[in-house]
PDB file of C-alpha atoms in Angstrom:
ATOM      1  CA  UNK A  38      -6.683   5.463   3.809  1.00 49.00           C
ATOM      2  CA  UNK A  39      -4.256   3.460   2.626  1.00 54.00           C
ATOM      3  CA  UNK A  40      -1.079   4.244   0.234  1.00 59.00           C
ATOM      4  CA  UNK A  41       0.689   1.437  -1.379  1.00 64.00           C
ATOM      5  CA  UNK A  42       3.925   1.375  -2.795  1.00 68.00           C
ATOM      6  CA  UNK A  43       6.573  -0.376  -4.174  1.00 69.00           C
ATOM      7  CA  UNK A  44      10.656  -0.033  -4.283  1.00 62.00           C
ATOM      8  CA  UNK A  45      12.675  -1.711  -6.722  1.00 63.00           C
ATOM      9  CA  UNK A  46      15.675  -4.217  -5.133  1.00 64.00           C
ATOM     10  CA  UNK A  47      19.157  -2.386  -5.458  1.00 62.00           C
ATOM     11  CA  UNK A  48      17.991   1.466  -5.489  1.00 59.00           C
ATOM     12  CA  UNK A  49      16.765   3.397  -2.262  1.00 56.00           C
ATOM     13  CA  UNK A  50      13.880   4.171  -1.711  1.00 53.00           C
ATOM     14  CA  UNK A  51      13.508   8.051  -2.375  1.00 52.00           C
ATOM     15  CA  UNK A  52      14.737   7.193  -5.858  1.00 50.00           C
ATOM     16  CA  UNK A  53      12.614   4.330  -6.895  1.00 57.00           C
ATOM     17  CA  UNK A  54       9.054   4.787  -4.699  1.00 65.00           C
ATOM     18  CA  UNK A  55       6.037   4.502  -6.821  1.00 72.00           C
ATOM     19  CA  UNK A  56       2.563   4.914  -5.729  1.00 78.00           C
ATOM     20  CA  UNK A  57       0.715   1.462  -7.092  1.00 83.00           C
ATOM     21  CA  UNK A  58      -2.487   1.345  -5.526  1.00 85.00           C
ATOM     22  CA  UNK A  59      -4.648   4.817  -2.979  1.00 83.00           C
ATOM     23  CA  UNK A  60      -7.489   3.028  -1.315  1.00 81.00           C
ATOM     24  CA  UNK A  61     -10.093   5.095   1.464  1.00 80.00           C
ATOM     25  CA  UNK A  62     -12.735   3.245   3.507  1.00 76.00           C
ATOM     26  CA  UNK A  63     -15.172   4.432   6.068  1.00 75.00           C
ATOM     27  CA  UNK A  64     -14.840   2.704   8.824  1.00 71.00           C
ATOM     28  CA  UNK A  65     -17.803   0.997  11.067  1.00 69.00           C
ATOM     29  CA  UNK A  66     -16.754   0.216  14.769  1.00 68.00           C
ATOM     30  CA  UNK A  67     -13.693   0.560  16.368  1.00 71.00           C
ATOM     31  CA  UNK A  68     -11.764  -2.452  14.438  1.00 75.00           C
ATOM     32  CA  UNK A  69     -11.979  -2.370  10.567  1.00 75.00           C
ATOM     33  CA  UNK A  70      -9.913  -5.130   7.800  1.00 78.00           C
ATOM     34  CA  UNK A  71      -8.243  -3.662   5.533  1.00 80.00           C
ATOM     35  CA  UNK A  72      -8.063  -5.901   2.252  1.00 84.00           C
ATOM     36  CA  UNK A  73      -5.377  -5.460  -0.396  1.00 87.00           C
ATOM     37  CA  UNK A  74      -6.137  -7.553  -3.797  1.00 90.00           C
ATOM     38  CA  UNK A  75      -2.658  -7.527  -5.093  1.00 91.00           C
ATOM     39  CA  UNK A  76      -3.950  -4.745  -8.179  1.00 90.00           C
ATOM     40  CA  UNK A  77      -2.409  -1.686  -9.445  1.00 87.00           C
ATOM     41  CA  UNK A  78      -4.154   1.911 -10.031  1.00 85.00           C
ATOM     42  CA  UNK A  79      -4.674   0.440 -13.606  1.00 88.00           C
ATOM     43  CA  UNK A  80      -6.263  -2.683 -12.080  1.00 91.00           C
ATOM     44  CA  UNK A  81      -3.551  -4.976 -13.388  1.00 89.00           C
ATOM     45  CA  UNK A  82      -1.694  -7.657 -10.883  1.00 91.00           C
ATOM     46  CA  UNK A  83       1.261  -6.135  -9.286  1.00 89.00           C
ATOM     47  CA  UNK A  84       4.753  -8.111  -9.342  1.00 88.00           C
ATOM     48  CA  UNK A  85       6.354 -10.073  -7.018  1.00 89.00           C
ATOM     49  CA  UNK A  86       8.552  -7.890  -4.498  1.00 86.00           C
ATOM     50  CA  UNK A  87       8.562  -5.440  -1.979  1.00 86.00           C
ATOM     51  CA  UNK A  88       5.910  -2.920  -1.063  1.00 87.00           C
ATOM     52  CA  UNK A  89       5.143  -0.789   1.924  1.00 85.00           C
ATOM     53  CA  UNK A  90       1.631   0.282   2.743  1.00 85.00           C
ATOM     54  CA  UNK A  91       0.829   3.580   5.178  1.00 83.00           C
ATOM     55  CA  UNK A  92      -2.002   3.544   7.301  1.00 84.00           C
ATOM     56  CA  UNK A  93      -3.437   6.639   7.676  1.00 82.00           C
ATOM     57  CA  UNK A  94      -6.401   6.693  10.102  1.00 80.00           C
ATOM     58  CA  UNK A  95      -8.235  10.350  10.572  1.00 79.00           C
ATOM     59  CA  UNK A  96     -10.505  11.491  13.152  1.00 75.00           C
ATOM     60  CA  UNK A  97     -10.982  12.748  17.209  1.00 75.00           C
ATOM     61  CA  UNK A  98      -7.886  10.456  17.386  1.00 77.00           C
ATOM     62  CA  UNK A  99      -5.672  10.715  14.239  1.00 82.00           C
ATOM     63  CA  UNK A 100      -2.237   7.771  13.322  1.00 84.00           C
ATOM     64  CA  UNK A 101      -0.520   6.831  11.064  1.00 85.00           C
ATOM     65  CA  UNK A 102       1.698   3.131  10.304  1.00 85.00           C
ATOM     66  CA  UNK A 103       3.395   1.688   7.805  1.00 85.00           C
ATOM     67  CA  UNK A 104       3.781  -2.078   7.554  1.00 87.00           C
ATOM     68  CA  UNK A 105       5.856  -3.561   4.562  1.00 87.00           C
ATOM     69  CA  UNK A 106       4.904  -6.500   2.800  1.00 89.00           C
ATOM     70  CA  UNK A 107       6.216  -8.917   0.250  1.00 90.00           C
ATOM     71  CA  UNK A 108       3.853 -10.391  -2.449  1.00 91.00           C
ATOM     72  CA  UNK A 109       5.159 -13.895  -3.636  1.00 92.00           C
ATOM     73  CA  UNK A 110       2.812 -15.648  -6.061  1.00 85.00           C
TER      74      UNK A 110
END
Protein backbone atom coordinates (compact mmCIF):
# COMPACT_ATOMS: atom_id res chain seq x y z
CA UNK A 1 0.00 0.00 0.00
CA UNK A 2 1.37 3.43 -0.89
CA UNK A 3 0.08 6.75 0.47
CA UNK A 4 1.26 9.84 -1.37
CA UNK A 5 0.95 13.32 0.12
CA UNK A 6 2.26 16.82 -0.51
CA UNK A 7 3.57 19.56 1.77
CA UNK A 8 3.23 23.13 0.53
CA UNK A 9 6.42 25.24 0.73
CA UNK A 10 6.84 27.31 3.89
CA UNK A 11 4.32 25.32 5.96
CA UNK A 12 4.83 22.57 8.49
CA UNK A 13 3.93 19.02 7.47
CA UNK A 14 1.16 18.88 10.08
CA UNK A 15 -0.53 22.02 8.75
CA UNK A 16 -0.18 21.49 5.01
CA UNK A 17 -0.16 17.76 4.35
CA UNK A 18 -2.92 16.45 2.09
CA UNK A 19 -3.48 13.02 0.62
CA UNK A 20 -2.85 13.05 -3.12
CA UNK A 21 -3.13 9.37 -3.96
CA UNK A 22 -3.45 5.97 -2.35
CA UNK A 23 -2.82 2.65 -4.06
CA UNK A 24 -2.67 -1.03 -3.14
CA UNK A 25 -0.74 -3.77 -4.90
CA UNK A 26 -0.43 -7.51 -4.48
CA UNK A 27 3.19 -8.56 -4.35
CA UNK A 28 4.21 -11.39 -6.63
CA UNK A 29 7.45 -12.51 -5.08
CA UNK A 30 10.18 -11.05 -2.92
CA UNK A 31 10.63 -7.84 -4.93
CA UNK A 32 7.85 -5.62 -6.25
CA UNK A 33 8.26 -2.35 -8.14
CA UNK A 34 5.90 0.47 -7.16
CA UNK A 35 5.29 3.15 -9.77
CA UNK A 36 3.36 6.40 -9.43
CA UNK A 37 1.89 7.91 -12.60
CA UNK A 38 2.10 11.46 -11.14
CA UNK A 39 -1.66 11.94 -11.07
CA UNK A 40 -3.84 12.64 -8.03
CA UNK A 41 -6.99 10.86 -6.85
CA UNK A 42 -9.06 12.80 -9.41
CA UNK A 43 -6.82 11.72 -12.31
CA UNK A 44 -5.27 15.19 -12.70
CA UNK A 45 -1.49 15.72 -13.09
CA UNK A 46 0.17 16.76 -9.82
CA UNK A 47 2.01 20.06 -9.46
CA UNK A 48 5.77 20.35 -9.14
CA UNK A 49 6.82 20.03 -5.52
CA UNK A 50 7.93 17.79 -2.68
CA UNK A 51 5.82 14.71 -2.00
CA UNK A 52 6.05 12.12 0.74
CA UNK A 53 5.40 8.51 -0.16
CA UNK A 54 4.63 6.07 2.64
CA UNK A 55 4.98 2.45 1.63
CA UNK A 56 3.57 -0.12 3.99
CA UNK A 57 4.03 -3.87 3.63
CA UNK A 58 1.68 -6.12 5.56
CA UNK A 59 1.96 -9.82 6.16
CA UNK A 60 4.28 -12.07 8.15
CA UNK A 61 7.07 -9.46 8.12
CA UNK A 62 5.23 -6.11 8.20
CA UNK A 63 7.18 -2.89 7.67
CA UNK A 64 6.73 0.75 6.69
CA UNK A 65 8.97 3.40 5.18
CA UNK A 66 8.58 7.03 4.10
CA UNK A 67 10.33 8.42 1.04
CA UNK A 68 10.64 12.00 -0.21
CA UNK A 69 9.95 12.47 -3.93
CA UNK A 70 10.70 15.73 -5.71
CA UNK A 71 8.53 16.23 -8.81
CA UNK A 72 9.88 18.67 -11.42
CA UNK A 73 8.35 18.59 -14.88
